[in-house]
Amino acid sequence: MRDSKHALESVIHGAFLLLGLITVGCVLLITVYLILSGIPAIRQIGLFKFLFGRTWASTASTPQFGILPFILTSVYGTAGAMAIGVPVGFLTAVYLAKAAPPAVKGAVGAAVSMLAGIPSVVYGLVGMLVLVPGIRTLFHVPDGASLLAAIVVLAVMILPSIVNVSVTALEAVPREYEDASLALGATATETYFRVSVPAARSGIAAAVVLGVGRAVGEAMAVMMVSGNVANMPSLFQSVRFLTTAVASEMSYSSGLQRQALFSIALVLYLFILLINAALNFFLKRGKEE
Amino acid sequence: MRRGISKKRRAYIALMRALMGLSAGLTAALVLFLVVYVMAKGIPELSWDLLTTKPSYLRGTIGILPDILNTVYIIIAALVFVLPLGAGAAVYLTEYARNKRLVAVIEYAAETLSGIPSIIYGLVGMLFFCSLLNMQTSLLAGALTLVIMNLPTVLRTTQESLKTVPQSYREGAFGLGAGRWRVIRTVVLPGCVDGIVTGCILSIGRILGESAALLFTAGFAHAIHGFFQALEHSGATLTVALYVYVKEAGEFGVGFAIAAILMVLTLIIQLAAALAGRYFKRRRGS
């Protein structure tokens, strides 16, 4: 009786261990698959030519597979989205965490989580019909589907990540810090920006990094507003991101072209792993502080 | 109190307050604009025919019933797998795992998973489920891809709720002679229902909005099937259908109709998440 109970316990323990290891298994699966399917094309094309080639012409008679335009578009697009999204998100977060009256905080907080919940294709759709024509008429360019449109859409899409993580960090700042600052004669607003924000800097940095990850990884919304042509990035040109490069040719690709798409995904994955490592670094430092 | 403050400080305070108000106002206005714009454009496009038929080439009409059904099916199929898997993993982490190293590895893996872009999930899902496991482009392959994607969400919410089960409950049960499995069944699992429910709501929201991971795993067919039959066939969810109709067919009216439906569902999910959070908090407090 005792033995059978013991055996049952070990079996169940084993089963839960297996469940626990599933996440690790999934990460390994994804990593191994991307490496296995991404390496062949890079070897055939040549690493340097692949990463720094300036022309992507996958269906030409002498195909060229240079992904520098995609890498730079992703970098510039993300940087642009951060330039707009970070200040707005950061200031919103300080307001929500410190200055807002409870009712306003509830309303704006709900708005922010709504922003996080809206599907990316809906952003893409609104971007296509509002933003793209808007850019065309405002800047007198032939086509509004451009890097700029993608930047604006991404800036809106990363707002909730930045706001939510920053608010959490700001709310964790010990009350005593702020009380001390107030007692020394600083006003409330000065205290928020000169005491609370520096104290929460790791968490805010984590928020920014999380936003970078979201922007780099977004595919559908960007695909719908950026025009999707493999140009070198320029604000009013139609461009293609790393994510959209994978998505846009997948359905009709074959052979080396298809393998090159897997290689692009591998490059994207490496970017994301780097960003995740940075995120973890800031989160851990935030906890230690 | 303000009397002793220099002009420079006063200007700084005024500037910062204005910037904060402006940013928060901008964020709120953006959401309001998006909701109102999509509703205003989408609701007039909704019709009974659109909601209850499938597309017909003969009559040249579009219906989104298959896409609605596919969305429901894929949510059910994904939840059936992800809820036990995620909750089980959380139980392991909080109740069984003694090795700190292993816990750290599992948690790092979960964090990595939640940072991976959906297009990469779509690609790996296509290679692994559709090609290697020979499922072809099917709702099941899409659902399994979504399982991996939502695993960290369910894991995290369940873990949070397990942490709120008082240690004394477990000790009491152990003290009465219960084995670990019995303790988990009778004391721990009832305590993590709220985490599973929250994880469920969040996952539904994410699946509803997901498109990039489904394009190449679940595909974009518009046929009507029963649940089990549908799992074997390719099918577009609402988001994928929106993308295909807008980008490939230029059917903006249908696009906005779907967008309005998605918007309403998103609002409902947000509301459900908020209400569930409040309910569980109150129950824990009493």
Coordinates of C-alpha atoms in Angstrom, one line a residue:
Chain A
M1 CA 0.0 0.0 0.0
R2 CA 2.7 2.4 1.1
D3 CA 4.9 1.4 -1.9
S4 CA 2.1 1.9 -4.4
K5 CA 1.4 5.3 -2.9
H6 CA 5.0 6.2 -3.1
A7 CA 5.2 5.0 -6.7
L8 CA 2.2 7.1 -7.6
E9 CA 3.8 10.2 -6.1
S10 CA 6.9 9.7 -8.1
V11 CA 5.0 9.2 -11.3
I12 CA 3.1 12.4 -10.7
H13 CA 6.2 14.2 -9.8
G14 CA 7.7 13.0 -13.1
A15 CA 4.7 14.1 -15.0
F16 CA 4.8 17.6 -13.5
L17 CA 8.6 17.8 -14.2
L18 CA 7.8 17.1 -17.8
L19 CA 5.2 19.9 -17.9
G20 CA 7.7 22.2 -16.3
L21 CA 10.3 21.4 -18.9
I22 CA 8.0 22.1 -21.8
T23 CA 8.9 25.7 -22.0
V24 CA 12.6 24.8 -22.2
G25 CA 11.7 22.2 -24.9
C26 CA 9.9 24.8 -26.9
V27 CA 12.7 27.3 -26.8
L28 CA 15.2 24.6 -27.8
L29 CA 12.9 23.5 -30.6
I30 CA 12.5 27.0 -32.0
T31 CA 16.3 27.7 -31.7
V32 CA 17.4 24.4 -33.3
Y33 CA 14.8 24.7 -36.1
L34 CA 15.8 28.2 -37.0
I35 CA 19.5 27.4 -36.9
L36 CA 19.1 24.2 -39.0
S37 CA 16.9 25.9 -41.6
G38 CA 18.7 29.2 -41.6
I39 CA 22.3 28.1 -42.0
P40 CA 22.2 26.5 -45.5
A41 CA 21.3 29.6 -47.4
I42 CA 23.8 31.7 -45.5
R43 CA 26.5 29.2 -46.4
Q44 CA 25.5 29.2 -50.0
I45 CA 25.3 33.0 -50.3
G46 CA 28.1 33.9 -48.0
L47 CA 27.6 35.5 -44.6
F48 CA 29.1 38.8 -45.6
K49 CA 27.2 39.1 -48.8
F50 CA 24.0 38.1 -47.1
L51 CA 24.2 40.5 -44.2
F52 CA 25.8 43.5 -46.0
G53 CA 24.5 43.0 -49.5
R54 CA 22.5 46.1 -50.5
T55 CA 20.3 44.5 -53.0
W56 CA 17.5 42.0 -52.5
A57 CA 16.3 40.6 -55.8
S58 CA 15.1 37.1 -54.9
T59 CA 13.2 36.4 -58.1
A60 CA 15.6 38.0 -60.6
S61 CA 17.3 35.7 -63.2
T62 CA 20.5 36.2 -61.3
P63 CA 19.0 36.4 -57.8
Q64 CA 20.7 38.6 -55.2
F65 CA 20.2 38.0 -51.5
G66 CA 21.4 41.0 -49.6
I67 CA 19.4 41.8 -46.5
L68 CA 21.1 45.1 -45.4
P69 CA 18.0 47.0 -46.5
F70 CA 15.8 44.9 -44.2
I71 CA 18.2 45.2 -41.2
L72 CA 18.6 48.9 -41.6
T73 CA 14.8 49.4 -42.1
S74 CA 14.1 47.4 -38.9
V75 CA 16.8 49.4 -37.0
Y76 CA 15.6 52.8 -38.3
G77 CA 11.9 52.0 -38.0
T78 CA 12.4 50.9 -34.4
A79 CA 14.5 53.9 -33.6
G80 CA 11.9 56.2 -35.0
A81 CA 9.1 54.5 -33.2
M82 CA 11.1 54.8 -29.9
A83 CA 11.8 58.5 -30.6
I84 CA 8.0 59.1 -30.6
G85 CA 6.7 56.4 -28.3
V86 CA 9.2 56.6 -25.5
P87 CA 8.7 60.3 -24.4
V88 CA 4.9 60.0 -24.7
G89 CA 4.8 56.6 -23.0
F90 CA 7.2 57.7 -20.2
L91 CA 5.4 61.0 -19.5
T92 CA 2.0 59.1 -19.5
A93 CA 3.5 56.6 -17.1
V94 CA 4.7 59.2 -14.6
Y95 CA 1.3 60.9 -14.8
L96 CA -0.6 57.7 -14.2
A97 CA 1.7 56.4 -11.5
K98 CA 2.1 59.6 -9.5
A99 CA 0.1 62.6 -10.5
A100 CA -3.3 61.4 -11.8
P101 CA -6.4 61.5 -9.7
P102 CA -7.8 58.0 -9.2
A103 CA -10.7 58.3 -11.6
V104 CA -8.5 59.7 -14.4
K105 CA -5.9 57.0 -13.7
G106 CA -8.6 54.3 -14.0
A107 CA -9.9 55.7 -17.3
V108 CA -6.5 56.3 -19.0
G109 CA -5.2 53.0 -17.6
A110 CA -8.2 51.2 -19.2
A111 CA -7.4 53.1 -22.5
V112 CA -3.8 51.9 -22.4
S113 CA -4.8 48.2 -21.9
M114 CA -7.3 48.6 -24.7
L115 CA -4.4 49.9 -26.9
A116 CA -2.5 46.7 -26.0
G117 CA -5.5 44.5 -26.9
I118 CA -6.3 45.9 -30.3
P119 CA -5.2 43.3 -33.0
S120 CA -2.3 44.4 -35.1
V121 CA -4.3 44.0 -38.4
V122 CA -6.7 46.6 -37.1
Y123 CA -3.8 49.0 -36.6
G124 CA -2.7 48.1 -40.1
L125 CA -6.2 48.8 -41.5
V126 CA -6.6 52.2 -39.8
G127 CA -3.0 53.0 -40.8
M128 CA -3.8 52.2 -44.5
L129 CA -6.8 54.4 -44.6
V130 CA -5.9 57.3 -42.4
L131 CA -2.2 57.5 -42.0
V132 CA -1.0 56.6 -45.6
P133 CA -3.3 59.1 -47.4
G134 CA -2.5 61.6 -44.7
I135 CA 1.2 61.4 -45.3
R136 CA 0.6 61.6 -49.0
T137 CA -1.2 64.8 -48.9
L138 CA 0.7 66.3 -46.0
F139 CA 4.2 65.8 -47.4
H140 CA 3.2 65.8 -51.1
V141 CA 4.8 62.4 -51.8
P142 CA 3.5 60.0 -54.5
D143 CA 2.8 57.2 -52.1
G144 CA 2.2 57.5 -48.4
A145 CA 3.0 53.8 -47.7
S146 CA 6.4 54.5 -46.3
L147 CA 8.8 54.1 -43.4
L148 CA 7.2 57.1 -41.8
A149 CA 3.8 55.4 -41.7
A150 CA 5.3 52.3 -40.2
I151 CA 7.1 54.4 -37.6
V152 CA 3.9 56.1 -36.5
V153 CA 2.0 52.8 -36.3
L154 CA 4.8 51.2 -34.3
A155 CA 5.0 54.2 -32.0
V156 CA 1.4 53.7 -31.1
M157 CA 1.7 49.9 -30.8
I158 CA 4.6 50.1 -28.3
L159 CA 3.0 52.6 -26.1
P160 CA 1.2 50.1 -23.8
S161 CA 4.3 48.1 -23.2
I162 CA 6.3 51.2 -22.2
V163 CA 3.5 52.7 -20.1
N164 CA 2.6 49.5 -18.2
V165 CA 6.2 48.4 -17.3
S166 CA 7.2 52.0 -16.4
V167 CA 4.1 52.4 -14.1
T168 CA 4.9 49.2 -12.3
A169 CA 8.5 50.4 -11.7
L170 CA 7.4 53.9 -10.6
E171 CA 4.8 52.5 -8.2
A172 CA 7.5 50.3 -6.6
V173 CA 9.6 53.3 -5.5
P174 CA 9.6 53.4 -1.7
R175 CA 7.3 56.1 -0.3
E176 CA 10.1 57.3 2.0
Y177 CA 12.2 58.6 -0.9
E178 CA 9.4 60.8 -2.0
D179 CA 8.5 61.9 1.5
A180 CA 12.1 62.9 2.2
S181 CA 12.2 65.0 -1.0
L182 CA 8.9 66.7 -0.2
A183 CA 10.1 67.4 3.3
L184 CA 13.2 69.1 1.9
G185 CA 11.0 71.5 0.1
A186 CA 10.8 70.0 -3.4
T187 CA 7.3 70.3 -5.0
A188 CA 5.4 67.2 -6.0
T189 CA 6.3 67.5 -9.7
E190 CA 10.0 68.0 -9.0
T191 CA 9.9 65.0 -6.7
Y192 CA 8.4 62.8 -9.4
F193 CA 11.0 63.6 -12.0
R194 CA 14.1 64.1 -9.8
V195 CA 13.5 61.4 -7.2
S196 CA 11.0 58.8 -8.3
V197 CA 12.1 58.5 -11.9
P198 CA 15.8 58.1 -11.1
A199 CA 14.9 55.5 -8.5
A200 CA 12.9 53.6 -11.0
R201 CA 15.4 53.9 -13.8
S202 CA 16.1 50.2 -14.3
G203 CA 12.4 49.4 -14.6
I204 CA 12.0 52.3 -17.1
A205 CA 15.0 51.0 -19.1
A206 CA 13.3 47.6 -19.1
A207 CA 10.1 49.2 -20.4
V208 CA 12.1 50.8 -23.2
V209 CA 13.8 47.6 -24.1
L210 CA 10.5 45.7 -24.1
G211 CA 9.2 48.4 -26.5
V212 CA 12.2 47.8 -28.8
G213 CA 11.4 44.1 -28.8
R214 CA 7.8 44.7 -29.7
A215 CA 8.7 47.1 -32.5
V216 CA 11.3 44.8 -34.0
G217 CA 9.0 41.8 -33.9
E218 CA 5.8 43.4 -35.3
A219 CA 4.9 42.1 -38.7
M220 CA 1.3 42.5 -39.9
A221 CA 0.6 46.1 -39.1
V222 CA 3.9 47.1 -40.6
M223 CA 3.3 45.0 -43.7
M224 CA 0.0 46.9 -44.3
V225 CA 1.4 50.4 -44.2
S226 CA 5.1 50.3 -45.2
G227 CA 4.6 49.5 -48.9
N228 CA 6.8 46.4 -48.7
V229 CA 9.4 47.1 -51.4
A230 CA 13.0 46.1 -50.6
N231 CA 14.5 49.6 -50.7
M232 CA 17.2 51.0 -48.6
P233 CA 15.4 52.8 -45.8
S234 CA 14.4 56.4 -46.3
L235 CA 11.5 58.2 -44.6
F236 CA 9.2 58.6 -47.5
Q237 CA 10.2 55.5 -49.4
S238 CA 8.4 52.2 -49.5
V239 CA 10.4 49.8 -47.3
R240 CA 10.5 46.2 -46.1
F241 CA 11.3 45.1 -42.5
L242 CA 13.0 41.9 -41.4
T243 CA 9.6 40.6 -40.2
T244 CA 7.8 41.5 -43.4
A245 CA 10.6 40.2 -45.6
V246 CA 9.9 36.7 -44.1
A247 CA 6.1 37.0 -44.4
S248 CA 5.8 38.6 -47.8
E249 CA 7.5 36.0 -49.9
M250 CA 6.8 32.9 -47.9
S251 CA 3.7 31.8 -49.7
Y252 CA 5.3 31.6 -53.2
S253 CA 9.0 30.9 -52.4
S254 CA 11.0 27.8 -53.1
G255 CA 14.6 26.6 -53.2
L256 CA 17.3 29.0 -52.2
Q257 CA 14.8 31.9 -52.0
R258 CA 12.8 30.0 -49.3
Q259 CA 15.9 29.1 -47.4
A260 CA 17.1 32.7 -47.5
L261 CA 13.8 33.6 -45.9
F262 CA 14.6 31.2 -43.0
S263 CA 18.0 32.9 -42.7
I264 CA 16.3 36.2 -42.4
A265 CA 14.2 34.7 -39.6
L266 CA 17.4 33.5 -37.9
V267 CA 18.8 37.0 -38.0
L268 CA 15.6 38.4 -36.6
Y269 CA 15.7 35.8 -33.8
L270 CA 19.3 36.7 -32.9
F271 CA 18.2 40.3 -32.6
I272 CA 15.3 39.3 -30.3
L273 CA 17.6 37.1 -28.2
L274 CA 19.9 40.1 -27.7
I275 CA 17.0 42.3 -26.8
N276 CA 15.7 39.7 -24.3
A277 CA 19.1 39.5 -22.7
A278 CA 19.1 43.2 -22.2
L279 CA 15.6 43.1 -20.9
N280 CA 16.5 40.5 -18.3
F281 CA 19.6 42.5 -17.3
F282 CA 17.5 45.6 -16.5
L283 CA 14.7 43.7 -14.8
K284 CA 17.2 41.9 -12.6
R285 CA 19.0 45.1 -11.7
G286 CA 15.6 46.7 -11.0
K287 CA 14.8 43.9 -8.5
E288 CA 18.2 44.2 -6.8
E289 CA 17.7 48.0 -6.3
Chain B
M1 CA 3.8 76.9 0.0
R2 CA 4.5 78.0 -3.6
R3 CA 5.8 81.5 -2.5
G4 CA 9.4 80.6 -2.0
I5 CA 9.8 79.0 -5.4
S6 CA 12.0 80.7 -8.0
K7 CA 10.7 81.5 -11.5
K8 CA 12.9 78.9 -13.1
R9 CA 11.5 76.2 -10.8
R10 CA 8.0 77.3 -11.5
A11 CA 8.5 77.2 -15.2
Y12 CA 10.0 73.7 -14.9
I13 CA 7.0 72.5 -12.9
A14 CA 4.5 74.0 -15.3
L15 CA 6.3 72.6 -18.3
M16 CA 6.5 69.1 -16.8
R17 CA 2.9 69.1 -15.7
A18 CA 1.8 70.3 -19.2
L19 CA 3.9 67.6 -20.9
M20 CA 2.5 64.9 -18.6
G21 CA -1.1 66.0 -19.2
L22 CA -0.5 66.3 -23.0
S23 CA 1.0 62.8 -23.2
A24 CA -1.7 61.1 -21.2
G25 CA -4.4 63.1 -23.1
L26 CA -2.8 62.0 -26.4
T27 CA -2.8 58.4 -25.4
A28 CA -6.5 58.5 -24.3
A29 CA -7.5 60.4 -27.4
L30 CA -5.7 57.9 -29.6
V31 CA -7.7 55.0 -28.2
L32 CA -10.9 57.0 -28.4
F33 CA -10.2 57.8 -32.0
L34 CA -9.4 54.2 -32.9
V35 CA -12.5 52.8 -31.3
V36 CA -14.9 55.5 -32.7
Y37 CA -13.3 55.4 -36.2
V38 CA -13.4 51.6 -36.5
M39 CA -17.0 51.4 -35.1
A40 CA -18.2 54.3 -37.3
K41 CA -16.7 52.7 -40.4
G42 CA -17.5 49.1 -39.5
I43 CA -21.0 49.0 -38.0
P44 CA -22.7 50.2 -41.2
E45 CA -21.0 47.4 -43.1
L46 CA -22.3 44.7 -40.8
S47 CA -25.3 42.8 -42.1
W48 CA -27.1 39.6 -41.3
D49 CA -25.9 38.1 -44.6
L50 CA -22.3 38.9 -43.9
L51 CA -22.4 37.3 -40.5
T52 CA -24.3 34.1 -41.5
T53 CA -23.0 33.1 -44.9
K54 CA -19.8 31.9 -46.5
P55 CA -18.2 33.7 -49.4
S56 CA -19.8 32.7 -52.7
Y57 CA -18.0 33.2 -56.0
L58 CA -21.1 32.5 -58.0
R59 CA -23.1 35.3 -56.4
G60 CA -20.0 37.5 -55.7
T61 CA -20.9 37.9 -52.1
I62 CA -18.7 37.7 -49.0
G63 CA -19.7 36.1 -45.7
I64 CA -17.6 35.8 -42.7
L65 CA -19.4 33.0 -40.8
P66 CA -16.5 30.5 -41.6
D67 CA -14.0 32.9 -40.2
I68 CA -16.0 33.4 -37.0
L69 CA -16.3 29.6 -36.6
N70 CA -12.6 29.1 -37.3
T71 CA -11.8 31.7 -34.6
V72 CA -14.0 30.0 -32.1
Y73 CA -12.5 26.6 -33.0
I74 CA -8.9 27.7 -32.8
I75 CA -9.5 29.4 -29.4
I76 CA -11.1 26.2 -28.0
A77 CA -8.4 23.9 -29.5
A78 CA -5.5 26.1 -28.2
L79 CA -7.0 26.5 -24.7
V80 CA -7.6 22.7 -24.3
F81 CA -3.9 22.2 -24.6
V82 CA -2.4 25.4 -23.2
L83 CA -4.4 25.6 -19.9
P84 CA -3.3 22.2 -18.5
L85 CA 0.2 22.6 -19.9
G86 CA 0.8 26.1 -18.5
A87 CA -0.9 25.4 -15.2
G88 CA 1.0 22.1 -14.8
A89 CA 4.3 23.9 -15.4
A90 CA 3.4 26.5 -12.8
V91 CA 2.5 23.8 -10.3
Y92 CA 5.8 22.2 -10.9
L93 CA 7.7 25.4 -10.4
T94 CA 6.0 26.4 -7.2
E95 CA 5.2 23.0 -5.6
Y96 CA 7.8 20.5 -6.8
A97 CA 11.0 22.2 -8.0
R98 CA 13.7 22.3 -5.4
N99 CA 16.6 23.0 -7.7
K100 CA 17.0 26.8 -8.0
R101 CA 19.1 26.5 -11.2
L102 CA 16.4 24.5 -12.9
V103 CA 13.7 27.0 -11.9
A104 CA 15.8 29.8 -13.2
V105 CA 16.3 28.0 -16.5
I106 CA 12.5 27.3 -16.9
E107 CA 11.6 30.9 -16.1
Y108 CA 14.2 32.2 -18.5
A109 CA 12.8 30.0 -21.2
A110 CA 9.3 31.3 -20.5
E111 CA 10.5 34.9 -20.7
T112 CA 12.3 34.1 -24.0
L113 CA 9.1 32.6 -25.4
S114 CA 7.1 35.6 -24.5
G115 CA 9.5 37.9 -26.3
I116 CA 9.6 35.9 -29.6
P117 CA 7.8 37.7 -32.4
S118 CA 4.7 35.9 -33.8
I119 CA 6.1 35.7 -37.3
I120 CA 8.8 33.4 -36.0
Y121 CA 6.2 31.3 -34.3
G122 CA 4.5 31.1 -37.6
L123 CA 7.6 30.0 -39.4
V124 CA 8.6 27.4 -36.9
G125 CA 5.0 26.2 -36.6
M126 CA 5.0 25.8 -40.4
L127 CA 8.2 23.8 -40.4
F128 CA 7.5 21.7 -37.4
F129 CA 3.7 21.1 -37.3
C130 CA 2.8 21.4 -40.9
S131 CA 5.8 19.8 -42.6
L132 CA 7.6 17.6 -40.1
L133 CA 4.5 16.3 -38.3
N134 CA 2.7 16.3 -41.6
M135 CA -0.4 18.1 -40.4
Q136 CA -0.4 20.3 -43.5
T137 CA -1.8 23.8 -43.3
S138 CA -4.6 23.2 -40.8
L139 CA -6.4 24.8 -37.8
L140 CA -4.8 22.2 -35.6
A141 CA -1.3 23.2 -36.7
G142 CA -2.3 26.8 -36.0
A143 CA -3.8 26.0 -32.6
L144 CA -0.6 24.1 -31.6
T145 CA 1.5 27.1 -32.7
L146 CA -0.7 29.3 -30.5
V147 CA -0.2 26.9 -27.6
I148 CA 3.5 27.5 -27.6
M149 CA 2.9 31.2 -27.9
N150 CA 0.5 31.4 -24.9
L151 CA 2.3 29.0 -22.7
P152 CA 4.2 31.7 -20.8
T153 CA 1.0 33.7 -20.3
V154 CA -0.8 30.9 -18.6
L155 CA 2.3 29.9 -16.7
R156 CA 2.8 33.3 -15.3
T157 CA -0.8 34.0 -14.2
T158 CA -1.1 30.6 -12.6
Q159 CA 2.2 31.0 -10.8
E160 CA 1.1 34.4 -9.5
S161 CA -2.1 32.9 -8.1
L162 CA -0.3 29.9 -6.6
K163 CA 2.0 32.3 -4.6
T164 CA -1.1 33.7 -2.9
V165 CA -2.2 30.2 -1.5
P166 CA -1.0 30.5 2.1
Q167 CA 1.9 28.2 3.0
S168 CA 0.0 27.3 6.2
Y169 CA -2.7 25.5 4.1
R170 CA -0.1 23.3 2.6
E171 CA 1.5 22.6 5.9
G172 CA -1.9 21.8 7.5
A173 CA -2.7 19.3 4.8
F174 CA 0.8 17.7 5.0
G175 CA 0.4 17.6 8.8
L176 CA -2.8 15.6 8.4
G177 CA -0.8 13.0 6.5
A178 CA -1.7 13.9 2.9
G179 CA 0.8 13.1 0.2
R180 CA 2.1 15.8 -2.1
W181 CA -0.3 14.9 -4.9
R182 CA -3.3 15.0 -2.6
V183 CA -2.2 18.3 -1.2
I184 CA -2.0 19.7 -4.7
R185 CA -5.3 18.3 -5.7
T186 CA -7.2 19.4 -2.7
V187 CA -5.4 22.6 -1.5
V188 CA -3.2 24.0 -4.3
L189 CA -5.3 23.5 -7.5
P190 CA -8.5 25.1 -6.1
G191 CA -6.3 28.1 -5.1
C192 CA -5.0 28.6 -8.6
V193 CA -8.4 28.7 -10.4
D194 CA -8.2 32.5 -10.5
G195 CA -4.8 32.4 -12.2
I196 CA -6.1 29.9 -14.8
V197 CA -9.2 32.0 -15.5
T198 CA -7.0 35.1 -15.9
G199 CA -4.6 33.2 -18.1
C200 CA -7.5 32.0 -20.1
I201 CA -8.9 35.5 -20.7
L202 CA -5.5 36.9 -21.6
S203 CA -4.9 34.0 -24.0
I204 CA -8.3 34.4 -25.7
G205 CA -7.4 38.0 -26.2
R206 CA -4.1 37.2 -27.7
I207 CA -5.4 34.5 -30.0
L208 CA -8.2 36.7 -31.2
G209 CA -5.6 39.3 -32.2
E210 CA -3.1 37.0 -33.7
S211 CA -2.4 36.9 -37.4
A212 CA 1.2 36.6 -38.3
A213 CA 1.6 33.2 -36.6
L214 CA -1.5 31.8 -38.3
L215 CA -0.9 32.9 -41.9
F216 CA 1.3 30.0 -42.7
T217 CA 0.1 27.5 -40.2
A218 CA -3.7 27.7 -40.3
G219 CA -3.9 29.2 -43.8
F220 CA -6.8 31.2 -45.3
A221 CA -9.6 29.0 -46.5
H222 CA -13.2 30.1 -46.0
A223 CA -15.1 26.8 -45.8
I224 CA -17.6 25.8 -43.1
H225 CA -16.8 22.7 -41.1
G226 CA -17.7 21.0 -37.8
F227 CA -15.2 21.3 -35.0
F228 CA -13.2 18.1 -35.5
Q229 CA -13.4 18.3 -39.3
A230 CA -12.2 21.9 -39.2
L231 CA -9.1 21.0 -37.3
E232 CA -7.8 19.0 -40.2
H233 CA -8.5 21.8 -42.7
S234 CA -7.0 25.1 -43.5
G235 CA -9.1 28.0 -42.3
A236 CA -8.8 31.8 -41.7
T237 CA -9.5 33.3 -38.4
L238 CA -11.1 36.8 -38.3
T239 CA -7.8 38.6 -38.2
V240 CA -6.3 36.6 -41.0
A241 CA -9.5 37.1 -43.0
L242 CA -9.3 40.9 -42.4
Y243 CA -5.8 40.9 -43.7
V244 CA -6.6 38.8 -46.8
Y245 CA -9.7 40.8 -47.7
V246 CA -8.1 44.1 -47.3
K247 CA -4.6 43.5 -48.6
E248 CA -5.3 41.0 -51.4
A249 CA -8.9 41.8 -52.4
G250 CA -9.1 45.5 -51.5
E251 CA -12.4 44.8 -49.7
F252 CA -12.2 47.6 -47.2
G253 CA -15.8 47.4 -46.2
V254 CA -15.5 43.8 -45.1
G255 CA -12.3 44.7 -43.4
F256 CA -13.9 47.4 -41.3
A257 CA -16.8 45.1 -40.5
I258 CA -14.4 42.5 -39.2
A259 CA -12.4 45.2 -37.4
A260 CA -15.5 46.4 -35.7
I261 CA -16.3 42.9 -34.5
L262 CA -12.7 42.5 -33.3
M263 CA -12.9 45.8 -31.5
V264 CA -16.1 44.8 -29.6
L265 CA -14.6 41.5 -28.7
T266 CA -11.5 43.2 -27.5
L267 CA -13.5 45.6 -25.3
I268 CA -15.4 42.6 -23.9
I269 CA -12.2 40.8 -23.1
Q270 CA -10.7 43.9 -21.5
L271 CA -13.8 44.2 -19.4
A272 CA -13.8 40.6 -18.4
A273 CA -10.1 40.7 -17.4
A274 CA -10.8 43.8 -15.3
L275 CA -13.9 42.3 -13.6
A276 CA -12.2 39.0 -13.0
G277 CA -9.2 40.8 -11.4
R278 CA -11.5 42.8 -9.2
Y279 CA -13.6 39.8 -8.2
F280 CA -10.6 37.6 -7.3
K281 CA -9.0 40.4 -5.4
R282 CA -12.1 40.9 -3.3
R283 CA -12.5 37.2 -2.7
R284 CA -8.9 36.9 -1.5
G285 CA -9.3 39.9 0.8
S286 CA -12.3 38.5 2.6

